[in-house]
mmCIF file of N, CA and C in Angstrom:
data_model
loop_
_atom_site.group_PDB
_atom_site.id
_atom_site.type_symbol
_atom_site.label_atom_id
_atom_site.label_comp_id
_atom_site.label_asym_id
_atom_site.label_seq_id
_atom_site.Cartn_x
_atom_site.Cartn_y
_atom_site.Cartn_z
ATOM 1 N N UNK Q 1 80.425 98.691 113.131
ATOM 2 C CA UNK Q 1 81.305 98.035 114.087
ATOM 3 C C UNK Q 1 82.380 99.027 114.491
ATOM 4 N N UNK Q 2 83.097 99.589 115.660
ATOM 5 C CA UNK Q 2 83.462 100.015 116.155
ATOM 6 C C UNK Q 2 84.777 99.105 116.939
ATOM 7 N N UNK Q 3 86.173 99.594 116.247
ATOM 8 C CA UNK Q 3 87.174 98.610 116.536
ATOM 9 C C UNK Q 3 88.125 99.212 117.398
ATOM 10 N N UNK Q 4 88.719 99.357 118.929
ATOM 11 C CA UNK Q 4 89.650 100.066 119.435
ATOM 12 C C UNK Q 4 90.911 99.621 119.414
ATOM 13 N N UNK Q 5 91.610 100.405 118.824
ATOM 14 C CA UNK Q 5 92.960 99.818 118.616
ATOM 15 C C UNK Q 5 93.782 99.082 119.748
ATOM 16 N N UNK Q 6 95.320 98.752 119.458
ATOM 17 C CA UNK Q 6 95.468 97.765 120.219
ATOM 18 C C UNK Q 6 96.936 98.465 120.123
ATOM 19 N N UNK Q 7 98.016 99.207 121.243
ATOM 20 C CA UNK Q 7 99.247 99.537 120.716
ATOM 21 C C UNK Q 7 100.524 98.873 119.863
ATOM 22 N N UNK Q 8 100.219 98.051 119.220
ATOM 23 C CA UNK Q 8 100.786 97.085 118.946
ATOM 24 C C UNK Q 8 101.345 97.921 117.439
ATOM 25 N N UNK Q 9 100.230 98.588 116.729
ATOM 26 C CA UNK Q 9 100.025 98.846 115.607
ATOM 27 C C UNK Q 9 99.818 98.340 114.758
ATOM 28 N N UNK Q 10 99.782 98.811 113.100
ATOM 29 C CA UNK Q 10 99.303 98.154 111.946
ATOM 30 C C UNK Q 10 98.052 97.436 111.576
ATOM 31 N N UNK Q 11 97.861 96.390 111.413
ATOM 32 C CA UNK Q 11 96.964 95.451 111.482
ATOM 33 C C UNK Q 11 96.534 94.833 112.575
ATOM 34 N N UNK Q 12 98.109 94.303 112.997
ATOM 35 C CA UNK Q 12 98.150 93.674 114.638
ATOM 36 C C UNK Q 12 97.632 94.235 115.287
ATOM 37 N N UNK Q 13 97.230 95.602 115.196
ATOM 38 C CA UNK Q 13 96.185 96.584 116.495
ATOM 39 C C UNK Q 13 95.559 96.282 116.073
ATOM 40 N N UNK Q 14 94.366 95.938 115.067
ATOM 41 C CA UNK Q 14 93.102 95.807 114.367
ATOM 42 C C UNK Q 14 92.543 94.316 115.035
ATOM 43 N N UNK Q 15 93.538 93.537 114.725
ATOM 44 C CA UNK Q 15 93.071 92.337 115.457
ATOM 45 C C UNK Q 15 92.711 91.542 113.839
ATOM 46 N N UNK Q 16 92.871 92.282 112.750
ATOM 47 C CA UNK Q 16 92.329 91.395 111.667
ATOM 48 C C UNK Q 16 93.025 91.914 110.104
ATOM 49 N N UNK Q 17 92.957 90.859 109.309
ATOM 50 C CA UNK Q 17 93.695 91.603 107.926
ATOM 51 C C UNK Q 17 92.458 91.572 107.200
ATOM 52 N N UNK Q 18 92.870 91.906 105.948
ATOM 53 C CA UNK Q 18 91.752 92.589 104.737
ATOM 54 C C UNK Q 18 92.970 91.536 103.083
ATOM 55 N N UNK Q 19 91.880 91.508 102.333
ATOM 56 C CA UNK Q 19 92.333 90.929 101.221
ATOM 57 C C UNK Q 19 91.340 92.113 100.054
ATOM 58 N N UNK Q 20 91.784 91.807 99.025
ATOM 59 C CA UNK Q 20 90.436 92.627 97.948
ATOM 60 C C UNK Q 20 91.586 93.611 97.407
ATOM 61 N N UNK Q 21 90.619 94.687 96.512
ATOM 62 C CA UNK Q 21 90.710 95.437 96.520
ATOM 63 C C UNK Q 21 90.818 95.800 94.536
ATOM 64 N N UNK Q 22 90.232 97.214 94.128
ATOM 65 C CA UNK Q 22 90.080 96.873 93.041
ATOM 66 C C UNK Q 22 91.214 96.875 92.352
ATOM 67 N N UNK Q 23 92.841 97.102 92.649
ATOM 68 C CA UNK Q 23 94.018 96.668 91.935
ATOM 69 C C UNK Q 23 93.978 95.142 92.200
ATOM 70 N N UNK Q 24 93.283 94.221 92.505
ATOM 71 C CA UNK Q 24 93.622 92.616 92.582
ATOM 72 C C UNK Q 24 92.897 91.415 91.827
ATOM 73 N N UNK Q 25 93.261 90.588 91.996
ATOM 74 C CA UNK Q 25 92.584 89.461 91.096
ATOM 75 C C UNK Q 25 90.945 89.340 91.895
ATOM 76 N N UNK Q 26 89.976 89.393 91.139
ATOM 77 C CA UNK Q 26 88.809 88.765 91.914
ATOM 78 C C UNK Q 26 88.591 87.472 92.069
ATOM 79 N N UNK Q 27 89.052 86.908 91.352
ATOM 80 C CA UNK Q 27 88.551 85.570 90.850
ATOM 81 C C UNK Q 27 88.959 84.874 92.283
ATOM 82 N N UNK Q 28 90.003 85.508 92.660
ATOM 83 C CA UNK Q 28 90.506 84.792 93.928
ATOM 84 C C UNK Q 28 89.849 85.307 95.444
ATOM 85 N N UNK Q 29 88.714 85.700 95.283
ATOM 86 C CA UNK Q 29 88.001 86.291 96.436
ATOM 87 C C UNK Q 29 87.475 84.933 96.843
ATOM 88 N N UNK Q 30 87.728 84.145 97.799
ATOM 89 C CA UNK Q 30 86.588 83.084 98.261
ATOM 90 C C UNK Q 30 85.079 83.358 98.904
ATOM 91 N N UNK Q 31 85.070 84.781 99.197
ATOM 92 C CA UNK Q 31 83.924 85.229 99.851
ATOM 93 C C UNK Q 31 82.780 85.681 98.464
ATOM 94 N N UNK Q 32 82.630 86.241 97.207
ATOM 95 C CA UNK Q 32 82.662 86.776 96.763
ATOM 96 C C UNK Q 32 82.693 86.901 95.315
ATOM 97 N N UNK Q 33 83.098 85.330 94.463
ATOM 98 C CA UNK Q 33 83.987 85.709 93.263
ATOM 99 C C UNK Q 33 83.097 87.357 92.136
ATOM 100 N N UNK Q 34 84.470 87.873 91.698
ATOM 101 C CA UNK Q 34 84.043 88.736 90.710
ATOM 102 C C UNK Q 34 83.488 90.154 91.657
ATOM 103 N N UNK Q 35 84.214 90.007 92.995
ATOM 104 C CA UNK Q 35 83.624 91.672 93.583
ATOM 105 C C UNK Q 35 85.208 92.027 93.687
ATOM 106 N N UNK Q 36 85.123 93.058 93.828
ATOM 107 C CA UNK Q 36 86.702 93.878 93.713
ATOM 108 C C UNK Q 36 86.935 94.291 95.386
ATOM 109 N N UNK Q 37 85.673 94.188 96.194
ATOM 110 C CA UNK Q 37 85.579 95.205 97.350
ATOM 111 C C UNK Q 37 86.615 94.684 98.647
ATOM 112 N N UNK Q 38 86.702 95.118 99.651
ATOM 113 C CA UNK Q 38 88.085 94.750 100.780
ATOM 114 C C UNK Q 38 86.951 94.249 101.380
ATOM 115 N N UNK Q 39 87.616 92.724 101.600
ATOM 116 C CA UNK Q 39 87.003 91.854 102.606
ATOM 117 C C UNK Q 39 87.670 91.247 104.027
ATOM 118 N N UNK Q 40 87.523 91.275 104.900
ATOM 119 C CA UNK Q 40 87.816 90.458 105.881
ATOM 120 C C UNK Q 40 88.573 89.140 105.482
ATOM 121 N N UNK Q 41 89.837 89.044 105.821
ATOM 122 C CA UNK Q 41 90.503 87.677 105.653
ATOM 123 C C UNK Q 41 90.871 86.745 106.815
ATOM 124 N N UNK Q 42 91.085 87.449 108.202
ATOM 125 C CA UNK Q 42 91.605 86.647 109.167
ATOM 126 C C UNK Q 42 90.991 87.653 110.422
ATOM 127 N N UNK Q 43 90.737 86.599 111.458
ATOM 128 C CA UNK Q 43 90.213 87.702 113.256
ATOM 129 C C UNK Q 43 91.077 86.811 113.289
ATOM 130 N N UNK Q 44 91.867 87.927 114.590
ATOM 131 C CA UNK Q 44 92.731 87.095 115.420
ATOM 132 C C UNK Q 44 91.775 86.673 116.697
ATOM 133 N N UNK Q 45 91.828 85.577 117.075
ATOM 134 C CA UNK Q 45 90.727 85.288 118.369
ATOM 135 C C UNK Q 45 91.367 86.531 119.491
ATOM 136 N N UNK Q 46 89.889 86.845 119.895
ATOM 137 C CA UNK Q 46 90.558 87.548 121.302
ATOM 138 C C UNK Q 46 90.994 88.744 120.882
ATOM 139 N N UNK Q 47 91.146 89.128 119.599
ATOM 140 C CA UNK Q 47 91.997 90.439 119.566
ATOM 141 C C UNK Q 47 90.981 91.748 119.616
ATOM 142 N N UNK Q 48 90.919 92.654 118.937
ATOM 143 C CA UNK Q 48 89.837 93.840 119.094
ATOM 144 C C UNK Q 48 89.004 94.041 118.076
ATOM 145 N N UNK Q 49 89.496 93.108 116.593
ATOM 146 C CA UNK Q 49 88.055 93.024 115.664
ATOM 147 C C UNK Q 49 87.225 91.957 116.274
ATOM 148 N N UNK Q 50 87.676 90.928 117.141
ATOM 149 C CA UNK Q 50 86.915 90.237 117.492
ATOM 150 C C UNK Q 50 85.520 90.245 118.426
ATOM 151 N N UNK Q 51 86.534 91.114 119.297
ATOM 152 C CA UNK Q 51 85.892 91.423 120.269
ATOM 153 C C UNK Q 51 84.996 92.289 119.960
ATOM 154 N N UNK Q 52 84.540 93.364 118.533
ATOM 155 C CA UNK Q 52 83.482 94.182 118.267
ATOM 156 C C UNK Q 52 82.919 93.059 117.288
ATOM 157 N N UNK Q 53 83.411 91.664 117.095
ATOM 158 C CA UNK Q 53 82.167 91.316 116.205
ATOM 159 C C UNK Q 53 82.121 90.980 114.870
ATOM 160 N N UNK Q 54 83.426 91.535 113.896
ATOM 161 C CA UNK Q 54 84.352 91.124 112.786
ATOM 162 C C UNK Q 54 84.301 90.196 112.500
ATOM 163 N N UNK Q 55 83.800 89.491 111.408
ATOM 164 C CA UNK Q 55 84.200 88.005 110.801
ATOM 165 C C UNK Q 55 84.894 88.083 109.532
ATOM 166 N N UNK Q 56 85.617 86.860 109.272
ATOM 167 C CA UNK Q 56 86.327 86.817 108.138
ATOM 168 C C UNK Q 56 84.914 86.593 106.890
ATOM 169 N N UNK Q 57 85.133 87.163 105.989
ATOM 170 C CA UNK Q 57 83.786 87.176 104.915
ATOM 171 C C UNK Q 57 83.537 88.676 105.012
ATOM 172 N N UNK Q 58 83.472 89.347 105.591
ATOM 173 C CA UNK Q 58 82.438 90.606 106.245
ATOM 174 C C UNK Q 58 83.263 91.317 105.032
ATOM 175 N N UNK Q 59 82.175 92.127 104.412
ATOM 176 C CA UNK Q 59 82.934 93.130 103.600
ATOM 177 C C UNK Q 59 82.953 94.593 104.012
ATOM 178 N N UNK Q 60 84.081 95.125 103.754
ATOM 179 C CA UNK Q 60 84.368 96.435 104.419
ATOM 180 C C UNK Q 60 83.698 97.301 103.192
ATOM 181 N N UNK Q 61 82.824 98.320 103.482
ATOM 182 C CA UNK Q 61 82.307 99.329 102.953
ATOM 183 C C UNK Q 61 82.451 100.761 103.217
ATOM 184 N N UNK Q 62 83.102 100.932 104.559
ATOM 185 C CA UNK Q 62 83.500 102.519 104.912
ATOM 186 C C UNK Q 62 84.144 102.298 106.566
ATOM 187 N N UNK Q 63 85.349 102.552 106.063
ATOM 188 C CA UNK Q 63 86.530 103.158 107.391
ATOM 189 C C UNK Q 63 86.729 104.225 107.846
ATOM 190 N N UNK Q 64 85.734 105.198 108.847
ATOM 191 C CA UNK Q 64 86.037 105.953 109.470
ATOM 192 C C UNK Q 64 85.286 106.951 108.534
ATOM 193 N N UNK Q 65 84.252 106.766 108.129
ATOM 194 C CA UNK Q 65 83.445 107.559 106.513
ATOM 195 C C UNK Q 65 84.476 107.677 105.278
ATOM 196 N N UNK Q 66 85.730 107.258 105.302
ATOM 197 C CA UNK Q 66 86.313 106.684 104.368
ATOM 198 C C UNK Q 66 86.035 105.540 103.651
ATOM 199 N N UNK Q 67 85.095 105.852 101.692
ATOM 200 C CA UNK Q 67 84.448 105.006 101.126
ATOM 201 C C UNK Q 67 85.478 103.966 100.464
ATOM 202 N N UNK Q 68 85.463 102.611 100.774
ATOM 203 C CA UNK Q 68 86.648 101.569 100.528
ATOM 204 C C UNK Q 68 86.081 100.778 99.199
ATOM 205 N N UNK Q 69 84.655 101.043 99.287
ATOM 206 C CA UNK Q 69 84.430 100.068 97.803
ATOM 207 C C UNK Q 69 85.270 100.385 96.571
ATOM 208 N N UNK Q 70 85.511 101.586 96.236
ATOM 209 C CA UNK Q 70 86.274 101.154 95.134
ATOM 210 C C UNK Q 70 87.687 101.558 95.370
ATOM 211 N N UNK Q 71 88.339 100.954 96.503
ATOM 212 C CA UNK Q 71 90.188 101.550 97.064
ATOM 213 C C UNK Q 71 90.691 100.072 96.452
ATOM 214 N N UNK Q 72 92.113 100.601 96.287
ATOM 215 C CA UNK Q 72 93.102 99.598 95.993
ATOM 216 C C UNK Q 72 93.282 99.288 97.811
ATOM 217 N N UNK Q 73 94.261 97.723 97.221
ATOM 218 C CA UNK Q 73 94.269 96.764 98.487
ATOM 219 C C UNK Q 73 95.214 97.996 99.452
ATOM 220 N N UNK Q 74 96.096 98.444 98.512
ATOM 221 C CA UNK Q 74 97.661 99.518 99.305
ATOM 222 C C UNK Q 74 96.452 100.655 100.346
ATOM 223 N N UNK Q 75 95.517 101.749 99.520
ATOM 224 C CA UNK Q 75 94.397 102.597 100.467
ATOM 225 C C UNK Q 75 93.972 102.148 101.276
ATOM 226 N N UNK Q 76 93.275 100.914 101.214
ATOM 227 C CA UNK Q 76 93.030 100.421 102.218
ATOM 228 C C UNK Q 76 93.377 100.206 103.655
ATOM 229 N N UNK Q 77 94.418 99.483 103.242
ATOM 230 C CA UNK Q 77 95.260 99.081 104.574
ATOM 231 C C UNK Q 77 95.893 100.392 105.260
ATOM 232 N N UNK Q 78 96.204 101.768 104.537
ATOM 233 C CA UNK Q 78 96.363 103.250 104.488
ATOM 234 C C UNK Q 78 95.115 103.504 105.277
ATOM 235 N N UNK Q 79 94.172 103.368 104.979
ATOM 236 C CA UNK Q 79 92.910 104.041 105.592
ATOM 237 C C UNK Q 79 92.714 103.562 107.549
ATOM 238 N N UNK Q 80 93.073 102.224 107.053
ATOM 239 C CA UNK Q 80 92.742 100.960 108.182
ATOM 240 C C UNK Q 80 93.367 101.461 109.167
ATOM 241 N N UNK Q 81 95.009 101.884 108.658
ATOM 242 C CA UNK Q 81 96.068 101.840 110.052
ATOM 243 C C UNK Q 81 96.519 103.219 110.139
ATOM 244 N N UNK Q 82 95.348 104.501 110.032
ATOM 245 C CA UNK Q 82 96.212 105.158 110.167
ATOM 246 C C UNK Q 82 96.365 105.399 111.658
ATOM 247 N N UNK Q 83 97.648 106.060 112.135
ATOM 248 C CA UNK Q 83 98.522 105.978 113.395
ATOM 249 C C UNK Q 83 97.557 106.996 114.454
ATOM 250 N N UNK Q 84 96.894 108.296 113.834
ATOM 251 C CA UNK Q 84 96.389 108.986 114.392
ATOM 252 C C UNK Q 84 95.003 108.805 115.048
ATOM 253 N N UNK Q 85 94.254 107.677 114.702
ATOM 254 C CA UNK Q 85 92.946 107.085 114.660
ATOM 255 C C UNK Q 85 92.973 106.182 115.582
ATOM 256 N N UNK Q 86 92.148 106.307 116.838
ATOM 257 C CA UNK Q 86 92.957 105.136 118.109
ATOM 258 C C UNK Q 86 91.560 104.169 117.787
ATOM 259 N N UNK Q 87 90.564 104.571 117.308
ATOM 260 C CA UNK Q 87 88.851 103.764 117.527
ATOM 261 C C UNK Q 87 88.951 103.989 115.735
ATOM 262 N N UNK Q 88 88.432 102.985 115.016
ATOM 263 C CA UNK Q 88 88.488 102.555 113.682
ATOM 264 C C UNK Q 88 86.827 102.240 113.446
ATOM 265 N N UNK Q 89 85.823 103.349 113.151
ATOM 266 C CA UNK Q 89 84.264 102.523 112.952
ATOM 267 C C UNK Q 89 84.166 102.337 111.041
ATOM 268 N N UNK Q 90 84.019 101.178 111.444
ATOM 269 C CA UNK Q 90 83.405 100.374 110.110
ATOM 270 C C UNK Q 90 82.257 100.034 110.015
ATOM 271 N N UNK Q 91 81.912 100.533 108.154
ATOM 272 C CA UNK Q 91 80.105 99.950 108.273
ATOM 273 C C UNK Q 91 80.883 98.622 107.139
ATOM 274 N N UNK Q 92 79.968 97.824 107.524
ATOM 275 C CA UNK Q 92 80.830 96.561 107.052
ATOM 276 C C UNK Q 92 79.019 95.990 105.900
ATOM 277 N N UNK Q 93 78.923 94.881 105.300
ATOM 278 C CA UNK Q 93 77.898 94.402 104.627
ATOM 279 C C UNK Q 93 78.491 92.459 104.672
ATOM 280 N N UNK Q 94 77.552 92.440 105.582
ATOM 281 C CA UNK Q 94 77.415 91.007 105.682
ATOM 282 C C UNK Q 94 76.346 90.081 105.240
ATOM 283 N N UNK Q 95 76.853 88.857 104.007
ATOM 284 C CA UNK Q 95 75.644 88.845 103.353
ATOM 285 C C UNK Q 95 74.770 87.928 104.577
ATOM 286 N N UNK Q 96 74.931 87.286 105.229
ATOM 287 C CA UNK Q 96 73.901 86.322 106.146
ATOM 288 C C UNK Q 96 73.102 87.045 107.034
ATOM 289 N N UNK Q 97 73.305 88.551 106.956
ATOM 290 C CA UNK Q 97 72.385 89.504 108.035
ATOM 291 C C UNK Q 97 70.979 89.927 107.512
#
């Protein structure tokens, strides 16, 4: 998936947040219990994860060939937003595909 940013920055350019990560509780993954990995938590309708296709559930597996399975939630969101990166491609693993 291929996400173009939005000048807004942060997340708010992404169009979507992320939960996970292996510094966090799993148990509290609703997508997931007992995976550590960064998942999709919220599309904003209309925004630019949407618009490439992003669902909340979708698990993030590599940002930009940056490997996220085993990043804390803080790398993550580091990887996600960085400022210099205007197009964000994610290989994502969706289990219903």
């Amino acid at each position: 998936i291929e996400i173009v940013k939005e000048p807004v920055g942060g997340s708010a350019g992404l169009g979507f947040s992320i939960g996970g990560g292996i510094d966090q509780d799993p148990s509290k993954n609703p997508w997931a219990p007992d995976d550590t990995g960064i998942f999709v938590t919220n599309v904003m309708p209309d925004g630019p994860a949407a618009r490439a296709g992003l669902n909340p559930g979708d698990k993030i597996l590599q940002a930009n060939g940056y490997d996220l399975t085993m990043a804390t939630h803080k790398d993550a969101i580091k990887y996600l937003t960085k400022k210099k990166e205007q197009v964000i491609r994610l290989k994502i693993f969706r289990p219903d595909i």
